[in-house]
Structures are given as C-alpha cells and as structure tokens.
Amino acid sequence: MTSPDMQAIREQVSNALIEDLGGELDAAHDITANLIDESVNAKASIITREPCVVCGIAWATQAFALIDESVSLTWHVKDGDSVAADTLLVSLEGSARAILTAERTALNFLQTLSATATVTAFYVKYLEGSTTKILDTRKTLPGLRYAQKYAVRCGGGQNHRVGLFDAFLIKENHIFSCGNIEKAISRAKSMMPGKPVEVEVENVAELEQALSAGADIVMLDNFTNEQIQEAVALNKGQCKLEVSGNITDERLASLAKLGVDYISSGALTKHVQAIDLSLRINLS
C-alpha cells in the first residue's frame, strides 16, 4: 500500500494546523495550551474506543512533528491492521503543550481515514470467495482525495480513477453533449489512445451500444440483479463490468455471485462515521 508522498501529507497536515491556529503555523497561538508551563513534559497514549481498521499513521505523526519535532511517538500498530476496542495505537512523550496543540489535528486525520478503511473492510468481507472487487469513487472529502483513496486500499478495496485526468468515465450528460455513446467513445479513443474508457449505461440497449463501440469498462447504473445477469450474459467477457448505485451491505453478497468485475460505492468515502479515538495524558 503506497501512501501519498510525504510532501503531500505535510501540506495537508500543515493546512489543518494553520486552520486550527488562526492562520499561522505557530503553536504560540494555542492560548489554552500556553496555560501549561513550557518546561512540563508528559506521556500520552491514543487508544481506539471501538473496533476499526487503522489508517492515517503518517498524517498523525506529521501533526506532532510540525508542532514539535522532539515529541517521540511509538506506534504499536500499522496502517491496515484490524484492531479491537480499547487497543493502544501509539505512545507519545514530550512537551505537554505540543502534544495538546497537535492532538485534535492528529486525531481528525486518524479517525477519518480509519473510518474509510473500516467501512471498506466491512464491504470487502461480503465479497470473499468471489473475484468481484470493491472500488471507491470521486465522492471524497475535499482536499482528502489521495488520503481517502489510500485508506480504501488499507481496507482491502481498490481505487477507481483518481480524478478527471487519468481515465475516461463517460456519463449521461457527456453522452448527450457528444451526440451518442459511439461518438463519445470514438473521440475518447482517438484523443488519448491507451487511456481506459468507461461508459455509464442505464439499460441493456445502451450496454449493447457501448460494447459495439469498444468500451473498456461499462458501468451498470442502478441495474436490478436480474438486469445485471442479463448484462453479464450479453457481455460474454468482452469488457469489464462495474455495478454502481443502490449498493447496500445487504445487497453485496448477492452481487458477488453475478459475475461482475467491480462494485463501486461512494459510501466508502462520503458516508463514513469517524472512529471514536481518545488521547490520554499523564505528566512525566
């Protein structure tokens, strides 16, 4: 699981700290932490109050480092680990001021990315024993695209296209504006040969048009299970098939039996509920 580069992580965490510190990366702006004498050192620990798949270690580590590089962290888990409630995630030691100033930013990243990894792992379990893979979407939290897509991988899922630049995804409005499915696919293939061309279809007739035009992937949007079975039979392995829309945990197991290649869900990144984490501090 390759995480985003450290420069990207540093920028994300720096921006979050600046937001918390009134527009400047200066710990002196934390007026509450400055009630504590500068010489006071502390030991602290972060635990999870609920089961989760851990993700976001690099982001949390960076938060403390940007406030005070002398704060030491000893991680007892790694990204992708599945842990039980009350598991100790990391032990910290250093300036009490620095630990408390960085605390919320570190926890915000850790709780959000762990939530995405946890939901993804929950979905993946329903697909065990099949060749169907779970995919994320572009429905990510603004500014956290790469981070959340990394979290999806930590949870055992796979990434759809990263953004608007690395693959074609031709939807209803694109088709309407281009004229029809065939014209849209033809233009995509001539404009950028080698880029994956995916088309979203809403019925079997549109699927036939997409197959005829040579789509690499066809997204079956809001198809019923019966329609999906028909689509798989019609496709005969000509292209990859992706199912999207109305994806619930109750439905995943049945979809895994239909022979589609992918199931994509925006819920992995936009419907997540932050993992309940806690930082406990003790004076050294």
Short mmCIF file of C-alpha atoms in Angstrom, two decimals:
data_model
loop_
_atom_site.label_atom_id
_atom_site.label_comp_id
_atom_site.label_asym_id
_atom_site.label_seq_id
_atom_site.Cartn_x
_atom_site.Cartn_y
_atom_site.Cartn_z
CA MET A 1 0.00 0.00 0.00
CA THR A 2 1.87 3.07 -1.22
CA SER A 3 0.78 6.16 0.66
CA PRO A 4 0.74 9.66 -0.84
CA ASP A 5 4.20 11.23 -0.76
CA MET A 6 5.34 12.89 2.43
CA GLN A 7 5.26 16.34 0.86
CA ALA A 8 1.55 15.95 0.16
CA ILE A 9 0.95 14.71 3.70
CA ARG A 10 2.96 17.58 5.15
CA GLU A 11 0.92 20.11 3.17
CA GLN A 12 -2.41 18.59 4.22
CA VAL A 13 -1.46 18.47 7.89
CA SER A 14 0.13 21.92 7.79
CA ASN A 15 -3.05 23.42 6.34
CA ALA A 16 -5.13 21.72 9.03
CA LEU A 17 -2.90 23.06 11.81
CA ILE A 18 -2.91 26.55 10.32
CA GLU A 19 -6.71 26.42 10.29
CA ASP A 20 -6.65 25.47 13.99
CA LEU A 21 -4.06 28.09 14.95
CA GLY A 22 -5.71 31.15 13.46
CA GLY A 23 -3.94 31.35 10.12
CA GLU A 24 -0.32 30.71 11.04
CA LEU A 25 1.65 27.58 11.90
CA ASP A 26 2.69 28.88 15.31
CA ALA A 27 1.98 26.87 18.47
CA ALA A 28 2.07 30.09 20.49
CA HIS A 29 -1.41 30.76 19.10
CA ASP A 30 -2.83 27.88 21.17
CA ILE A 31 -3.85 30.08 24.07
CA THR A 32 -5.19 27.17 26.15
CA ALA A 33 -2.07 25.02 25.85
CA ASN A 34 0.01 28.03 26.83
CA LEU A 35 -1.57 27.89 30.28
CA ILE A 36 0.85 24.96 30.84
CA ASP A 37 4.39 25.77 31.87
CA GLU A 38 6.79 25.38 28.96
CA SER A 39 9.00 23.00 30.95
CA VAL A 40 6.24 20.47 31.63
CA ASN A 41 6.73 17.14 29.85
CA ALA A 42 4.12 14.44 29.54
CA LYS A 43 3.48 10.91 28.42
CA ALA A 44 0.34 10.21 26.44
CA SER A 45 -1.41 7.42 24.60
CA ILE A 46 -4.02 7.23 21.85
CA ILE A 47 -6.50 4.38 22.02
CA THR A 48 -9.48 3.41 19.90
CA ARG A 49 -12.75 3.04 21.75
CA GLU A 50 -14.23 0.82 19.04
CA PRO A 51 -13.04 -1.88 16.62
CA CYS A 52 -11.52 -0.46 13.45
CA VAL A 53 -9.03 -0.84 10.63
CA VAL A 54 -6.21 1.58 11.37
CA CYS A 55 -5.23 4.19 8.79
CA GLY A 56 -3.57 7.59 8.92
CA ILE A 57 -0.38 6.98 10.88
CA ALA A 58 1.76 9.23 8.66
CA TRP A 59 -0.73 12.09 8.97
CA ALA A 60 -0.97 11.84 12.77
CA THR A 61 2.82 11.58 13.10
CA GLN A 62 3.27 14.67 10.94
CA ALA A 63 0.87 16.70 13.10
CA PHE A 64 3.04 16.26 16.19
CA ALA A 65 6.26 16.74 14.22
CA LEU A 66 5.14 20.08 12.79
CA ILE A 67 4.40 21.40 16.26
CA ASP A 68 7.47 19.97 17.99
CA GLU A 69 9.89 17.54 16.36
CA SER A 70 11.14 16.42 19.77
CA VAL A 71 7.84 14.73 20.64
CA SER A 72 8.51 10.99 20.33
CA LEU A 73 5.89 8.55 19.05
CA THR A 74 5.97 4.77 19.37
CA TRP A 75 3.31 3.16 17.18
CA HIS A 76 2.02 -0.23 18.27
CA VAL A 77 0.02 -0.81 15.08
CA LYS A 78 0.44 -0.19 11.36
CA ASP A 79 -1.91 1.02 8.64
CA GLY A 80 -4.24 -1.79 7.59
CA ASP A 81 -4.27 -3.52 10.98
CA SER A 82 -7.66 -4.64 12.24
CA VAL A 83 -7.85 -3.91 15.97
CA ALA A 84 -10.33 -4.37 18.81
CA ALA A 85 -11.84 -1.68 21.01
CA ASP A 86 -9.50 -0.23 23.67
CA THR A 87 -6.40 -1.10 21.63
CA LEU A 88 -3.39 1.13 22.30
CA LEU A 89 -2.43 2.68 18.97
CA VAL A 90 0.51 4.91 19.88
CA SER A 91 2.50 6.08 22.89
CA LEU A 92 3.82 9.65 23.00
CA GLU A 93 6.32 11.51 25.11
CA GLY A 94 7.40 15.14 25.07
CA SER A 95 6.21 18.68 25.72
CA ALA A 96 2.72 18.68 27.21
CA ARG A 97 1.97 21.89 25.31
CA ALA A 98 2.99 20.40 21.97
CA ILE A 99 1.08 17.17 22.48
CA LEU A 100 -2.14 19.02 23.32
CA THR A 101 -1.75 21.53 20.48
CA ALA A 102 -1.32 18.79 17.84
CA GLU A 103 -3.83 16.40 19.42
CA ARG A 104 -7.03 17.35 17.59
CA THR A 105 -5.45 17.63 14.14
CA ALA A 106 -3.74 14.25 14.57
CA LEU A 107 -6.95 12.61 15.76
CA ASN A 108 -9.02 14.20 12.97
CA PHE A 109 -6.89 12.58 10.29
CA LEU A 110 -6.57 9.28 12.13
CA GLN A 111 -10.30 8.96 12.92
CA THR A 112 -11.44 9.89 9.40
CA LEU A 113 -9.01 7.72 7.45
CA SER A 114 -9.53 4.78 9.82
CA ALA A 115 -13.27 5.19 9.25
CA THR A 116 -12.84 4.88 5.48
CA ALA A 117 -10.57 1.84 5.88
CA THR A 118 -13.02 0.24 8.31
CA VAL A 119 -16.07 0.68 6.08
CA THR A 120 -14.12 -0.64 3.12
CA ALA A 121 -13.06 -3.76 5.03
CA PHE A 122 -16.68 -4.30 6.06
CA TYR A 123 -17.77 -4.22 2.40
CA VAL A 124 -14.88 -6.42 1.27
CA LYS A 125 -15.95 -9.19 3.64
CA TYR A 126 -19.19 -9.59 1.71
CA LEU A 127 -17.20 -10.30 -1.46
CA GLU A 128 -14.97 -13.02 -0.01
CA GLY A 129 -14.80 -16.08 -2.23
CA SER A 130 -15.62 -14.13 -5.39
CA THR A 131 -13.48 -12.34 -7.98
CA THR A 132 -15.53 -9.15 -7.66
CA LYS A 133 -13.60 -6.14 -6.30
CA ILE A 134 -14.90 -3.15 -4.37
CA LEU A 135 -14.00 0.28 -5.79
CA ASP A 136 -14.16 3.79 -4.41
CA THR A 137 -15.38 6.88 -6.33
CA ARG A 138 -14.53 10.59 -6.60
CA LYS A 139 -17.06 11.33 -3.83
CA THR A 140 -14.29 12.12 -1.36
CA LEU A 141 -13.94 14.85 1.26
CA PRO A 142 -12.47 17.98 -0.39
CA GLY A 143 -8.71 18.04 -0.03
CA LEU A 144 -8.53 14.41 1.13
CA ARG A 145 -8.79 12.61 -2.24
CA TYR A 146 -5.41 10.86 -2.12
CA ALA A 147 -5.64 10.22 1.62
CA GLN A 148 -9.05 8.58 1.45
CA LYS A 149 -8.12 6.52 -1.59
CA TYR A 150 -5.09 5.29 0.36
CA ALA A 151 -7.47 4.41 3.21
CA VAL A 152 -9.61 2.38 0.80
CA ARG A 153 -6.54 0.33 -0.12
CA CYS A 154 -5.75 -0.16 3.58
CA GLY A 155 -9.25 -1.62 3.96
CA GLY A 156 -8.71 -4.10 1.14
CA GLY A 157 -10.53 -2.21 -1.61
CA GLN A 158 -9.24 -0.91 -4.92
CA ASN A 159 -9.17 2.58 -6.37
CA HIS A 160 -11.30 3.72 -9.27
CA ARG A 161 -9.76 6.55 -11.29
CA VAL A 162 -8.02 9.11 -9.09
CA GLY A 163 -9.58 12.13 -10.77
CA LEU A 164 -10.66 13.66 -14.04
CA PHE A 165 -7.25 13.23 -15.65
CA ASP A 166 -6.31 9.54 -15.55
CA ALA A 167 -9.27 7.74 -17.15
CA PHE A 168 -12.41 8.48 -19.12
CA LEU A 169 -15.76 7.99 -17.39
CA ILE A 170 -18.47 8.89 -19.90
CA LYS A 171 -21.79 9.55 -18.20
CA GLU A 172 -25.27 10.55 -19.31
CA ASN A 173 -24.51 14.26 -19.71
CA HIS A 174 -21.29 13.55 -21.61
CA ILE A 175 -23.17 11.22 -23.97
CA PHE A 176 -25.89 13.80 -24.54
CA SER A 177 -23.35 16.54 -25.22
CA CYS A 178 -21.26 14.37 -27.58
CA GLY A 179 -24.29 13.13 -29.53
CA ASN A 180 -24.35 9.43 -28.60
CA ILE A 181 -22.34 6.66 -26.95
CA GLU A 182 -20.47 5.67 -30.10
CA LYS A 183 -19.29 9.23 -30.79
CA ALA A 184 -18.18 9.72 -27.20
CA ILE A 185 -16.14 6.50 -27.11
CA SER A 186 -14.65 7.13 -30.54
CA ARG A 187 -13.50 10.61 -29.56
CA ALA A 188 -12.01 9.35 -26.30
CA LYS A 189 -10.01 6.61 -28.01
CA SER A 190 -8.72 8.94 -30.73
CA MET A 191 -7.96 11.78 -28.33
CA MET A 192 -5.97 9.74 -25.79
CA PRO A 193 -5.16 6.23 -27.02
CA GLY A 194 -4.33 3.92 -24.14
CA LYS A 195 -6.41 5.72 -21.52
CA PRO A 196 -9.15 3.48 -20.07
CA VAL A 197 -12.57 4.32 -21.48
CA GLU A 198 -15.53 3.61 -19.22
CA VAL A 199 -19.16 4.30 -20.08
CA GLU A 200 -22.10 4.50 -17.71
CA VAL A 201 -25.26 2.90 -19.08
CA GLU A 202 -28.79 2.84 -17.74
CA ASN A 203 -30.29 -0.08 -19.68
CA VAL A 204 -29.37 -3.10 -21.78
CA ALA A 205 -29.81 -1.22 -25.07
CA GLU A 206 -27.14 1.29 -24.02
CA LEU A 207 -24.91 -1.59 -22.94
CA GLU A 208 -25.13 -3.05 -26.43
CA GLN A 209 -24.11 0.31 -27.91
CA ALA A 210 -21.14 0.58 -25.51
CA LEU A 211 -19.96 -2.94 -26.34
CA SER A 212 -20.29 -2.30 -30.05
CA ALA A 213 -18.23 0.90 -29.72
CA GLY A 214 -15.43 -0.88 -27.85
CA ALA A 215 -15.74 0.40 -24.27
CA ASP A 216 -13.08 -0.97 -21.92
CA ILE A 217 -15.38 -0.86 -18.90
CA VAL A 218 -19.14 -0.47 -18.67
CA MET A 219 -20.77 0.81 -15.51
CA LEU A 220 -24.23 -0.64 -14.96
CA ASP A 221 -26.02 2.19 -13.19
CA ASN A 222 -28.86 1.19 -10.86
CA PHE A 223 -29.42 -2.13 -12.63
CA THR A 224 -31.51 -4.73 -10.82
CA ASN A 225 -29.92 -8.10 -10.13
CA GLU A 226 -31.94 -9.59 -12.99
CA GLN A 227 -30.71 -6.88 -15.38
CA ILE A 228 -27.15 -7.47 -14.23
CA GLN A 229 -27.45 -11.18 -15.00
CA GLU A 230 -28.69 -10.28 -18.48
CA ALA A 231 -25.79 -7.85 -18.92
CA VAL A 232 -23.19 -10.46 -17.88
CA ALA A 233 -24.65 -12.96 -20.36
CA LEU A 234 -24.68 -10.35 -23.14
CA ASN A 235 -21.14 -9.17 -22.40
CA LYS A 236 -19.50 -12.61 -22.63
CA GLY A 237 -16.27 -11.19 -21.24
CA GLN A 238 -15.88 -8.50 -23.93
CA CYS A 239 -15.18 -5.80 -21.35
CA LYS A 240 -15.07 -5.29 -17.60
CA LEU A 241 -18.43 -4.74 -15.92
CA GLU A 242 -18.92 -2.46 -12.94
CA VAL A 243 -22.07 -2.16 -10.84
CA SER A 244 -22.95 1.16 -9.22
CA GLY A 245 -25.96 2.67 -7.48
CA ASN A 246 -28.04 1.40 -4.58
CA ILE A 247 -25.12 -0.55 -3.14
CA THR A 248 -26.00 -1.67 0.38
CA ASP A 249 -24.26 -4.17 2.61
CA GLU A 250 -27.32 -6.41 2.37
CA ARG A 251 -27.04 -6.47 -1.43
CA LEU A 252 -23.29 -7.00 -1.73
CA ALA A 253 -23.33 -10.74 -1.16
CA SER A 254 -25.88 -11.29 -3.92
CA LEU A 255 -23.99 -9.04 -6.34
CA ALA A 256 -20.80 -11.02 -5.75
CA LYS A 257 -22.49 -14.09 -7.19
CA LEU A 258 -23.47 -12.44 -10.50
CA GLY A 259 -20.05 -12.42 -12.16
CA VAL A 260 -19.36 -8.68 -12.39
CA ASP A 261 -15.81 -7.43 -12.11
CA TYR A 262 -16.31 -4.42 -9.88
CA ILE A 263 -18.76 -2.83 -7.48
CA SER A 264 -18.24 0.89 -6.83
CA SER A 265 -19.63 2.82 -3.89
CA GLY A 266 -19.35 6.43 -2.81
CA ALA A 267 -20.30 5.34 0.71
CA LEU A 268 -16.71 4.24 1.34
CA THR A 269 -15.60 7.87 1.47
CA LYS A 270 -18.64 10.12 1.89
CA HIS A 271 -20.84 8.27 4.40
CA VAL A 272 -18.16 7.37 6.90
CA GLN A 273 -18.56 7.96 10.63
CA ALA A 274 -15.33 8.90 12.39
CA ILE A 275 -13.80 6.24 14.60
CA ASP A 276 -14.00 7.08 18.30
CA LEU A 277 -10.43 7.71 19.44
CA SER A 278 -9.11 9.10 22.70
CA LEU A 279 -5.83 10.70 23.77
CA ARG A 280 -4.94 10.24 27.44
CA ILE A 281 -2.15 12.28 29.01
CA ASN A 282 -0.03 11.79 32.14
CA LEU A 283 2.67 14.07 33.43
CA SER A 284 6.19 12.62 33.25
#
